[in-house]
Amino acid sequence: MTNAPITDDRRAKRNTAILAAAQAVLGAQMPILFVIGGLVGAELSPNPCLATLPISLIVFGSMTTAPWISPLMQRRGRRAGFVIGGLAGALGAALGALGLLMGSFAVLLLGSYVTGIYMSAQGFYRFAAADSASESFRPKAISWVMAGGLGAAIIGPQLNKVVLDALAVPFLGSYLAVVALNLVGLTLFLGLDLPRGTTSDPTVAPTPARSRRTLLREPGILVAILCGMMAFGLMNLVMTSTPLAVVGTGHGRDHANDIVSAHVLAMYLPSFFTGHLIARFGAANVVGTGLALLGLAGLTGLAGTGLPMFYGDLILLGLGWNFGFIGATAMLTAEHRPEERGLVQGLNDTMVFGFVTFASLSSGGLMNCSGGLPAQGWLSVNTAMFPGLALAGGALVWLRWRRRAVTSAP
């Protein structure tokens, strides 16, 4: 990546199309794994409180991968990291299938952790789209790549309906389908034409990257990371428990697939215009709208456990995640220099997925071990959203106030 301004977006548009396709094909594994993770965990775990641990291990794997895969991509190029991610996704699903056949919760958890390497690599698709884009096209590139998740929302849950009970061992077909998705999706990366590493404009003296501590003292970076943490983490908190709540309150597994499908559609469908909204109204305003939608999702979840409430909760949850997370990503890309790209993005995803791991672990405990029936656990999960939303919303207001104060100062 060069410090010189980018004026021609033809290469960026080609890369964006490829990354959007990868988001659709490889990303289809995530709704499959999030639907079956808690259900398989409930079958194999020795304690019902640990039912969502397979999902938590995916997120934990992503968190611990970000600190090394981001610098690796800065040195070796994005393609290397994406290929590692796809191979890890295939291996993780294969280990999940093996754990299922062996009846081994430990092997299932190992496969989940390896899958986390894929999840981390997928998280950098949005940053890769920005690497070769001009400043004006960058929010749209990020948004369009995220829009590829619309394909994942259709492919994943509908494929899972077909393969879920296709073999003698329930859920085995789902894991094998995930292996196939990774191997097919890997071929897409052959067409990428991305900058490798970070180079400097020869007319400009190189500037050393700031330390992590210094970067976190920058209000714009700190608030962008915090909002990304809350948008992704609180979405994950609720989504992780959804299949357990749907089935536990008397609805079928097909209903769980359909609700998750509607949720993932809501996560990615707005991406066709989120970039335009960011360009017109500013990233901070879009993030604030996302946080408000997440709050509405929580209120809908508190209203009951009928199918309309589940659909409403999860659709609002997806919309809130889209505006909150894409907006926070756009905020972050505007707050650091090119030579700090790998450091800042790795720091961001480590902190975001660290919180998502905590949220995922908390989800299973709140759902299954907060006392009472599944309906009461579902109320606990949705109630737990509001302290985090208040923290992120307050930080966003503080940042706006601070910048207005600086701007108006004589």
Tab-separated table of N, CA, C and O in Angstrom, residues 309-410:
chain	number	residue	atom	x	y	z
A	309	MET	N	-41.726	-12.876	17.173
A	309	MET	CA	-40.774	-12.171	18.034
A	309	MET	C	-39.341	-12.609	17.748
A	309	MET	O	-38.423	-11.796	17.722
A	310	PHE	N	-39.155	-13.919	17.520
A	310	PHE	CA	-37.816	-14.389	17.157
A	310	PHE	C	-37.361	-13.757	15.838
A	310	PHE	O	-36.227	-13.286	15.727
A	311	TYR	N	-38.240	-13.747	14.852
A	311	TYR	CA	-37.879	-13.145	13.568
A	311	TYR	C	-37.579	-11.653	13.737
A	311	TYR	O	-36.577	-11.140	13.215
A	312	GLY	N	-38.444	-10.943	14.461
A	312	GLY	CA	-38.236	-9.513	14.642
A	312	GLY	C	-36.941	-9.216	15.372
A	312	GLY	O	-36.177	-8.311	14.981
A	313	ASP	N	-36.673	-9.960	16.430
A	313	ASP	CA	-35.442	-9.784	17.203
A	313	ASP	C	-34.218	-9.989	16.319
A	313	ASP	O	-33.309	-9.145	16.263
A	314	LEU	N	-34.202	-11.091	15.602
A	314	LEU	CA	-33.007	-11.436	14.824
A	314	LEU	C	-32.837	-10.556	13.587
A	314	LEU	O	-31.700	-10.289	13.167
A	315	ILE	N	-33.924	-10.089	12.993
A	315	ILE	CA	-33.802	-9.185	11.842
A	315	ILE	C	-33.260	-7.829	12.292
A	315	ILE	O	-32.329	-7.280	11.685
A	316	LEU	N	-33.813	-7.290	13.373
A	316	LEU	CA	-33.297	-6.026	13.902
A	316	LEU	C	-31.848	-6.173	14.359
A	316	LEU	O	-31.032	-5.257	14.195
A	317	LEU	N	-31.534	-7.328	14.906
A	317	LEU	CA	-30.162	-7.600	15.344
A	317	LEU	C	-29.202	-7.549	14.158
A	317	LEU	O	-28.109	-6.978	14.246
A	318	GLY	N	-29.620	-8.155	13.033
A	318	GLY	CA	-28.774	-8.141	11.843
A	318	GLY	C	-28.592	-6.747	11.279
A	318	GLY	O	-27.475	-6.355	10.895
A	319	LEU	N	-29.678	-5.959	11.223
A	319	LEU	CA	-29.584	-4.590	10.720
A	319	LEU	C	-28.671	-3.746	11.607
A	319	LEU	O	-27.839	-2.967	11.117
A	320	GLY	N	-28.831	-3.895	12.927
A	320	GLY	CA	-27.986	-3.143	13.852
A	320	GLY	C	-26.527	-3.497	13.710
A	320	GLY	O	-25.649	-2.618	13.755
A	321	TRP	N	-26.241	-4.793	13.551
A	321	TRP	CA	-24.849	-5.215	13.339
A	321	TRP	C	-24.290	-4.587	12.073
A	321	TRP	O	-23.148	-4.111	12.059
A	322	ASN	N	-25.057	-4.582	10.982
A	322	ASN	CA	-24.565	-4.054	9.717
A	322	ASN	C	-24.142	-2.599	9.853
A	322	ASN	O	-23.012	-2.226	9.523
A	323	PHE	N	-25.045	-1.748	10.343
A	323	PHE	CA	-24.727	-0.332	10.464
A	323	PHE	C	-23.625	-0.097	11.500
A	323	PHE	O	-22.723	0.714	11.301
A	324	GLY	N	-23.715	-0.822	12.633
A	324	GLY	CA	-22.739	-0.611	13.689
A	324	GLY	C	-21.348	-1.077	13.317
A	324	GLY	O	-20.359	-0.359	13.507
A	325	PHE	N	-21.246	-2.286	12.744
A	325	PHE	CA	-19.926	-2.861	12.484
A	325	PHE	C	-19.275	-2.258	11.238
A	325	PHE	O	-18.089	-1.923	11.253
A	326	ILE	N	-20.041	-2.098	10.155
A	326	ILE	CA	-19.462	-1.498	8.954
A	326	ILE	C	-19.115	-0.041	9.217
A	326	ILE	O	-18.066	0.456	8.791
A	327	GLY	N	-19.981	0.660	9.945
A	327	GLY	CA	-19.672	2.044	10.300
A	327	GLY	C	-18.408	2.150	11.135
A	327	GLY	O	-17.568	3.028	10.910
A	328	ALA	N	-18.241	1.250	12.109
A	328	ALA	CA	-17.041	1.269	12.948
A	328	ALA	C	-15.796	0.939	12.129
A	328	ALA	O	-14.713	1.514	12.355
A	329	THR	N	-15.925	0.026	11.168
A	329	THR	CA	-14.791	-0.293	10.294
A	329	THR	C	-14.383	0.921	9.475
A	329	THR	O	-13.190	1.230	9.330
A	330	ALA	N	-15.375	1.639	8.919
A	330	ALA	CA	-15.072	2.842	8.142
A	330	ALA	C	-14.434	3.907	9.019
A	330	ALA	O	-13.503	4.609	8.595
A	331	MET	N	-14.897	4.056	10.257
A	331	MET	CA	-14.281	4.999	11.189
A	331	MET	C	-12.815	4.654	11.405
A	331	MET	O	-11.943	5.532	11.396
A	332	LEU	N	-12.548	3.367	11.583
A	332	LEU	CA	-11.187	2.932	11.894
A	332	LEU	C	-10.229	3.177	10.735
A	332	LEU	O	-9.096	3.632	10.932
A	333	THR	N	-10.668	2.893	9.494
A	333	THR	CA	-9.762	3.046	8.351
A	333	THR	C	-9.372	4.504	8.125
A	333	THR	O	-8.358	4.773	7.482
A	334	ALA	N	-10.159	5.436	8.646
A	334	ALA	CA	-9.852	6.858	8.475
A	334	ALA	C	-8.951	7.403	9.580
A	334	ALA	O	-8.546	8.559	9.527
A	335	GLU	N	-8.625	6.563	10.576
A	335	GLU	CA	-7.926	7.065	11.757
A	335	GLU	C	-6.462	6.639	11.843
A	335	GLU	O	-5.802	6.982	12.818
A	336	HIS	N	-5.957	5.900	10.861
A	336	HIS	CA	-4.560	5.460	10.946
A	336	HIS	C	-3.856	5.629	9.613
A	336	HIS	O	-4.499	5.778	8.573
A	337	ARG	N	-2.526	5.614	9.653
A	337	ARG	CA	-1.715	5.779	8.449
A	337	ARG	C	-1.508	4.424	7.774
A	337	ARG	O	-1.651	3.374	8.410
A	338	PRO	N	-1.148	4.425	6.465
A	338	PRO	CA	-0.978	3.146	5.754
A	338	PRO	C	0.040	2.222	6.407
A	338	PRO	O	-0.173	1.006	6.456
A	339	GLU	N	1.131	2.777	6.903
A	339	GLU	CA	2.171	1.919	7.498
A	339	GLU	C	1.716	1.305	8.824
A	339	GLU	O	2.377	0.398	9.346
A	340	GLU	N	0.594	1.761	9.385
A	340	GLU	CA	0.060	1.211	10.624
A	340	GLU	C	-1.082	0.227	10.386
A	340	GLU	O	-1.681	-0.273	11.332
A	341	ARG	N	-1.349	-0.049	9.098
A	341	ARG	CA	-2.499	-0.854	8.727
A	341	ARG	C	-2.529	-2.204	9.438
A	341	ARG	O	-3.515	-2.563	10.080
A	342	GLY	N	-1.441	-2.972	9.324
A	342	GLY	CA	-1.426	-4.306	9.915
A	342	GLY	C	-1.554	-4.257	11.422
A	342	GLY	O	-2.277	-5.063	12.024
A	343	LEU	N	-0.876	-3.310	12.061
A	343	LEU	CA	-0.909	-3.197	13.516
A	343	LEU	C	-2.306	-2.822	14.012
A	343	LEU	O	-2.852	-3.456	14.923
A	344	VAL	N	-2.896	-1.808	13.397
A	344	VAL	CA	-4.200	-1.331	13.851
A	344	VAL	C	-5.289	-2.370	13.580
A	344	VAL	O	-6.127	-2.646	14.444
A	345	GLN	N	-5.290	-2.960	12.392
A	345	GLN	CA	-6.329	-3.926	12.056
A	345	GLN	C	-6.214	-5.181	12.906
A	345	GLN	O	-7.225	-5.756	13.317
A	346	GLY	N	-4.978	-5.615	13.170
A	346	GLY	CA	-4.799	-6.765	14.049
A	346	GLY	C	-5.244	-6.459	15.471
A	346	GLY	O	-5.896	-7.277	16.129
A	347	LEU	N	-4.900	-5.256	15.960
A	347	LEU	CA	-5.324	-4.833	17.292
A	347	LEU	C	-6.845	-4.763	17.370
A	347	LEU	O	-7.459	-5.227	18.334
A	348	ASN	N	-7.462	-4.181	16.345
A	348	ASN	CA	-8.922	-4.067	16.311
A	348	ASN	C	-9.579	-5.445	16.375
A	348	ASN	O	-10.463	-5.678	17.217
A	349	ASP	N	-9.168	-6.356	15.508
A	349	ASP	CA	-9.845	-7.652	15.465
A	349	ASP	C	-9.553	-8.487	16.702
A	349	ASP	O	-10.388	-9.298	17.122
A	350	THR	N	-8.371	-8.313	17.321
A	350	THR	CA	-8.095	-9.011	18.575
A	350	THR	C	-9.057	-8.557	19.656
A	350	THR	O	-9.636	-9.376	20.390
A	351	MET	N	-9.258	-7.243	19.755
A	351	MET	CA	-10.140	-6.716	20.789
A	351	MET	C	-11.607	-7.021	20.480
A	351	MET	O	-12.376	-7.391	21.373
A	352	VAL	N	-11.997	-6.878	19.210
A	352	VAL	CA	-13.383	-7.165	18.835
A	352	VAL	C	-13.720	-8.621	19.121
A	352	VAL	O	-14.716	-8.939	19.799
A	353	PHE	N	-12.882	-9.544	18.647
A	353	PHE	CA	-13.209	-10.956	18.809
A	353	PHE	C	-12.915	-11.455	20.219
A	353	PHE	O	-13.447	-12.488	20.633
A	354	GLY	N	-12.083	-10.721	20.966
A	354	GLY	CA	-11.950	-11.025	22.384
A	354	GLY	C	-13.271	-10.805	23.104
A	354	GLY	O	-13.722	-11.640	23.900
A	355	PHE	N	-13.910	-9.675	22.793
A	355	PHE	CA	-15.208	-9.402	23.407
A	355	PHE	C	-16.285	-10.347	22.879
A	355	PHE	O	-17.167	-10.777	23.622
A	356	VAL	N	-16.211	-10.678	21.587
A	356	VAL	CA	-17.188	-11.614	21.022
A	356	VAL	C	-17.056	-12.975	21.697
A	356	VAL	O	-18.057	-13.656	21.950
A	357	THR	N	-15.821	-13.389	21.997
A	357	THR	CA	-15.609	-14.655	22.718
A	357	THR	C	-16.294	-14.612	24.078
A	357	THR	O	-17.004	-15.555	24.479
A	358	PHE	N	-16.082	-13.515	24.797
A	358	PHE	CA	-16.729	-13.355	26.105
A	358	PHE	C	-18.242	-13.393	25.970
A	358	PHE	O	-18.945	-14.042	26.755
A	359	ALA	N	-18.767	-12.691	24.946
A	359	ALA	CA	-20.218	-12.657	24.735
A	359	ALA	C	-20.758	-14.038	24.409
A	359	ALA	O	-21.830	-14.438	24.884
A	360	SER	N	-20.018	-14.784	23.595
A	360	SER	CA	-20.458	-16.118	23.206
A	360	SER	C	-20.485	-17.060	24.406
A	360	SER	O	-21.427	-17.837	24.584
A	361	LEU	N	-19.449	-16.997	25.234
A	361	LEU	CA	-19.422	-17.817	26.439
A	361	LEU	C	-20.563	-17.435	27.387
A	361	LEU	O	-21.226	-18.293	27.969
A	362	SER	N	-20.782	-16.128	27.514
A	362	SER	CA	-21.846	-15.648	28.393
A	362	SER	C	-23.215	-16.089	27.885
A	362	SER	O	-24.125	-16.346	28.680
A	363	SER	N	-23.353	-16.178	26.563
A	363	SER	CA	-24.640	-16.530	25.977
A	363	SER	C	-25.116	-17.892	26.454
A	363	SER	O	-26.273	-18.060	26.860
A	364	GLY	N	-24.234	-18.877	26.406
A	364	GLY	CA	-24.611	-20.220	26.845
A	364	GLY	C	-24.967	-20.255	28.323
A	364	GLY	O	-25.933	-20.912	28.736
A	365	GLY	N	-24.198	-19.548	29.152
A	365	GLY	CA	-24.486	-19.512	30.579
A	365	GLY	C	-25.812	-18.844	30.874
A	365	GLY	O	-26.599	-19.327	31.697
A	366	LEU	N	-26.070	-17.707	30.214
A	366	LEU	CA	-27.335	-17.000	30.431
A	366	LEU	C	-28.517	-17.836	29.945
A	366	LEU	O	-29.568	-17.874	30.582
A	367	MET	N	-28.353	-18.511	28.813
A	367	MET	CA	-29.449	-19.256	28.215
A	367	MET	C	-29.790	-20.515	29.016
A	367	MET	O	-30.959	-20.810	29.281
A	368	ASN	N	-28.761	-21.253	29.401
A	368	ASN	CA	-28.995	-22.577	29.998
A	368	ASN	C	-28.823	-22.633	31.507
A	368	ASN	O	-29.275	-23.594	32.131
A	369	CYS	N	-28.159	-21.650	32.083
A	369	CYS	CA	-27.789	-21.777	33.497
A	369	CYS	C	-28.141	-20.558	34.330
A	369	CYS	O	-27.547	-20.333	35.386
A	370	SER	N	-29.072	-19.739	33.854
A	370	SER	CA	-29.492	-18.585	34.654
A	370	SER	C	-30.752	-18.901	35.449
A	370	SER	O	-31.333	-18.026	36.074
A	371	GLY	N	-31.156	-20.170	35.414
A	371	GLY	CA	-32.320	-20.615	36.175
A	371	GLY	C	-33.590	-20.560	35.369
A	371	GLY	O	-33.779	-19.697	34.531
A	372	GLY	N	-34.469	-21.512	35.582
A	372	GLY	CA	-35.763	-21.480	34.938
A	372	GLY	C	-35.790	-22.154	33.585
A	372	GLY	O	-34.869	-22.872	33.186
A	373	LEU	N	-36.867	-21.886	32.846
A	373	LEU	CA	-37.109	-22.495	31.543
A	373	LEU	C	-36.361	-21.762	30.441
A	373	LEU	O	-35.844	-20.652	30.651
A	374	PRO	N	-36.287	-22.363	29.220
A	374	PRO	CA	-35.601	-21.693	28.105
A	374	PRO	C	-36.114	-20.278	27.839
A	374	PRO	O	-35.335	-19.390	27.493
A	375	ALA	N	-37.403	-20.052	28.005
A	375	ALA	CA	-37.957	-18.713	27.774
A	375	ALA	C	-37.334	-17.695	28.728
A	375	ALA	O	-37.069	-16.547	28.347
A	376	GLN	N	-37.076	-18.105	29.971
A	376	GLN	CA	-36.457	-17.200	30.934
A	376	GLN	C	-34.989	-16.951	30.599
A	376	GLN	O	-34.485	-15.841	30.770
A	377	GLY	N	-34.317	-17.993	30.115
A	377	GLY	CA	-32.941	-17.815	29.676
A	377	GLY	C	-32.847	-16.845	28.511
A	377	GLY	O	-31.932	-16.012	28.439
A	378	TRP	N	-33.813	-16.931	27.595
A	378	TRP	CA	-33.842	-16.026	26.438
A	378	TRP	C	-34.032	-14.573	26.892
A	378	TRP	O	-33.416	-13.656	26.342
A	379	LEU	N	-34.854	-14.349	27.893
A	379	LEU	CA	-35.026	-13.007	28.437
A	379	LEU	C	-33.714	-12.493	29.039
A	379	LEU	O	-33.367	-11.323	28.882
A	380	SER	N	-32.982	-13.368	29.709
A	380	SER	CA	-31.694	-12.971	30.298
A	380	SER	C	-30.702	-12.571	29.220
A	380	SER	O	-29.963	-11.595	29.369
A	381	VAL	N	-30.669	-13.319	28.126
A	381	VAL	CA	-29.739	-13.022	27.029
A	381	VAL	C	-30.026	-11.633	26.458
A	381	VAL	O	-29.115	-10.817	26.248
A	382	ASN	N	-31.288	-11.342	26.198
A	382	ASN	CA	-31.632	-10.056	25.590
A	382	ASN	C	-31.425	-8.888	26.558
A	382	ASN	O	-31.016	-7.800	26.148
A	383	THR	N	-31.697	-9.103	27.836
A	383	THR	CA	-31.487	-8.046	28.831
A	383	THR	C	-30.010	-7.670	28.921
A	383	THR	O	-29.671	-6.495	29.135
A	384	ALA	N	-29.133	-8.653	28.740
A	384	ALA	CA	-27.690	-8.421	28.893
A	384	ALA	C	-27.118	-7.497	27.830
A	384	ALA	O	-25.976	-7.033	27.960
A	385	MET	N	-27.869	-7.184	26.778
A	385	MET	CA	-27.369	-6.308	25.726
A	385	MET	C	-27.217	-4.854	26.188
A	385	MET	O	-26.329	-4.132	25.727
A	386	PHE	N	-28.068	-4.402	27.098
A	386	PHE	CA	-28.236	-2.964	27.302
A	386	PHE	C	-27.058	-2.248	27.971
A	386	PHE	O	-26.765	-1.099	27.608
A	387	PRO	N	-26.330	-2.837	28.916
A	387	PRO	CA	-25.159	-2.125	29.448
A	387	PRO	C	-24.104	-1.834	28.373
A	387	PRO	O	-23.548	-0.731	28.329
A	388	GLY	N	-23.851	-2.793	27.493
A	388	GLY	CA	-22.872	-2.578	26.420
A	388	GLY	C	-23.311	-1.513	25.440
A	388	GLY	O	-22.498	-0.704	24.961
A	389	LEU	N	-24.611	-1.494	25.117
A	389	LEU	CA	-25.129	-0.476	24.211
A	389	LEU	C	-24.990	0.914	24.828
A	389	LEU	O	-24.652	1.888	24.138
A	390	ALA	N	-25.245	1.027	26.133
A	390	ALA	CA	-25.103	2.309	26.808
A	390	ALA	C	-23.648	2.785	26.786
A	390	ALA	O	-23.369	3.971	26.567
A	391	LEU	N	-22.712	1.853	26.974
A	391	LEU	CA	-21.288	2.204	26.956
A	391	LEU	C	-20.863	2.705	25.583
A	391	LEU	O	-20.207	3.753	25.455
A	392	ALA	N	-21.221	1.971	24.527
A	392	ALA	CA	-20.833	2.367	23.173
A	392	ALA	C	-21.500	3.677	22.764
A	392	ALA	O	-20.865	4.557	22.163
A	393	GLY	N	-22.788	3.818	23.075
A	393	GLY	CA	-23.489	5.053	22.731
A	393	GLY	C	-22.895	6.248	23.438
A	393	GLY	O	-22.729	7.328	22.844
A	394	GLY	N	-22.553	6.077	24.714
A	394	GLY	CA	-21.926	7.165	25.465
A	394	GLY	C	-20.577	7.550	24.880
A	394	GLY	O	-20.241	8.742	24.797
A	395	ALA	N	-19.788	6.560	24.467
A	395	ALA	CA	-18.481	6.842	23.874
A	395	ALA	C	-18.615	7.614	22.563
A	395	ALA	O	-17.838	8.521	22.269
A	396	LEU	N	-19.625	7.261	21.777
A	396	LEU	CA	-19.847	7.932	20.501
A	396	LEU	C	-20.240	9.391	20.725
A	396	LEU	O	-19.749	10.299	20.031
A	397	VAL	N	-21.117	9.631	21.700
A	397	VAL	CA	-21.504	11.007	22.038
A	397	VAL	C	-20.303	11.793	22.545
A	397	VAL	O	-20.093	12.962	22.177
A	398	TRP	N	-19.488	11.173	23.390
A	398	TRP	CA	-18.287	11.834	23.910
A	398	TRP	C	-17.330	12.226	22.785
A	398	TRP	O	-16.791	13.345	22.780
A	399	LEU	N	-17.117	11.342	21.818
A	399	LEU	CA	-16.210	11.644	20.712
A	399	LEU	C	-16.728	12.826	19.899
A	399	LEU	O	-15.950	13.724	19.529
A	400	ARG	N	-18.018	12.836	19.623
A	400	ARG	CA	-18.591	13.947	18.857
A	400	ARG	C	-18.444	15.255	19.631
A	400	ARG	O	-18.079	16.285	19.065
A	401	TRP	N	-18.750	15.236	20.916
A	401	TRP	CA	-18.613	16.435	21.743
A	401	TRP	C	-17.170	16.921	21.760
A	401	TRP	O	-16.905	18.125	21.642
A	402	ARG	N	-16.234	15.973	21.894
A	402	ARG	CA	-14.821	16.352	21.964
A	402	ARG	C	-14.368	17.007	20.666
A	402	ARG	O	-13.632	18.006	20.685
A	403	ARG	N	-14.770	16.453	19.536
A	403	ARG	CA	-14.333	16.997	18.256
A	403	ARG	C	-14.984	18.353	17.964
A	403	ARG	O	-14.373	19.231	17.365
A	404	ARG	N	-16.219	18.511	18.399
A	404	ARG	CA	-16.846	19.822	18.228
A	404	ARG	C	-16.143	20.860	19.078
A	404	ARG	O	-15.959	22.013	18.666
A	405	ALA	N	-15.742	20.452	20.303
A	405	ALA	CA	-15.047	21.386	21.197
A	405	ALA	C	-13.711	21.806	20.601
A	405	ALA	O	-13.317	22.967	20.656
A	406	VAL	N	-12.982	20.835	20.001
A	406	VAL	CA	-11.694	21.145	19.365
A	406	VAL	C	-11.879	22.055	18.166
A	406	VAL	O	-11.130	23.014	17.952
A	407	THR	N	-12.922	21.778	17.360
A	407	THR	CA	-13.163	22.565	16.173
A	407	THR	C	-13.553	24.006	16.497
A	407	THR	O	-13.149	24.962	15.816
A	408	SER	N	-14.335	24.185	17.555
A	408	SER	CA	-14.817	25.520	17.920
A	408	SER	C	-13.830	26.311	18.753
A	408	SER	O	-14.022	27.492	18.999
A	409	ALA	N	-12.746	25.649	19.211
A	409	ALA	CA	-11.759	26.354	20.033
A	409	ALA	C	-11.041	27.415	19.214
A	409	ALA	O	-10.737	27.202	18.032
A	410	PRO	N	-10.755	28.606	19.797
A	410	PRO	CA	-10.081	29.658	19.043
A	410	PRO	C	-8.648	29.298	18.719
A	410	PRO	O	-8.024	28.515	19.386
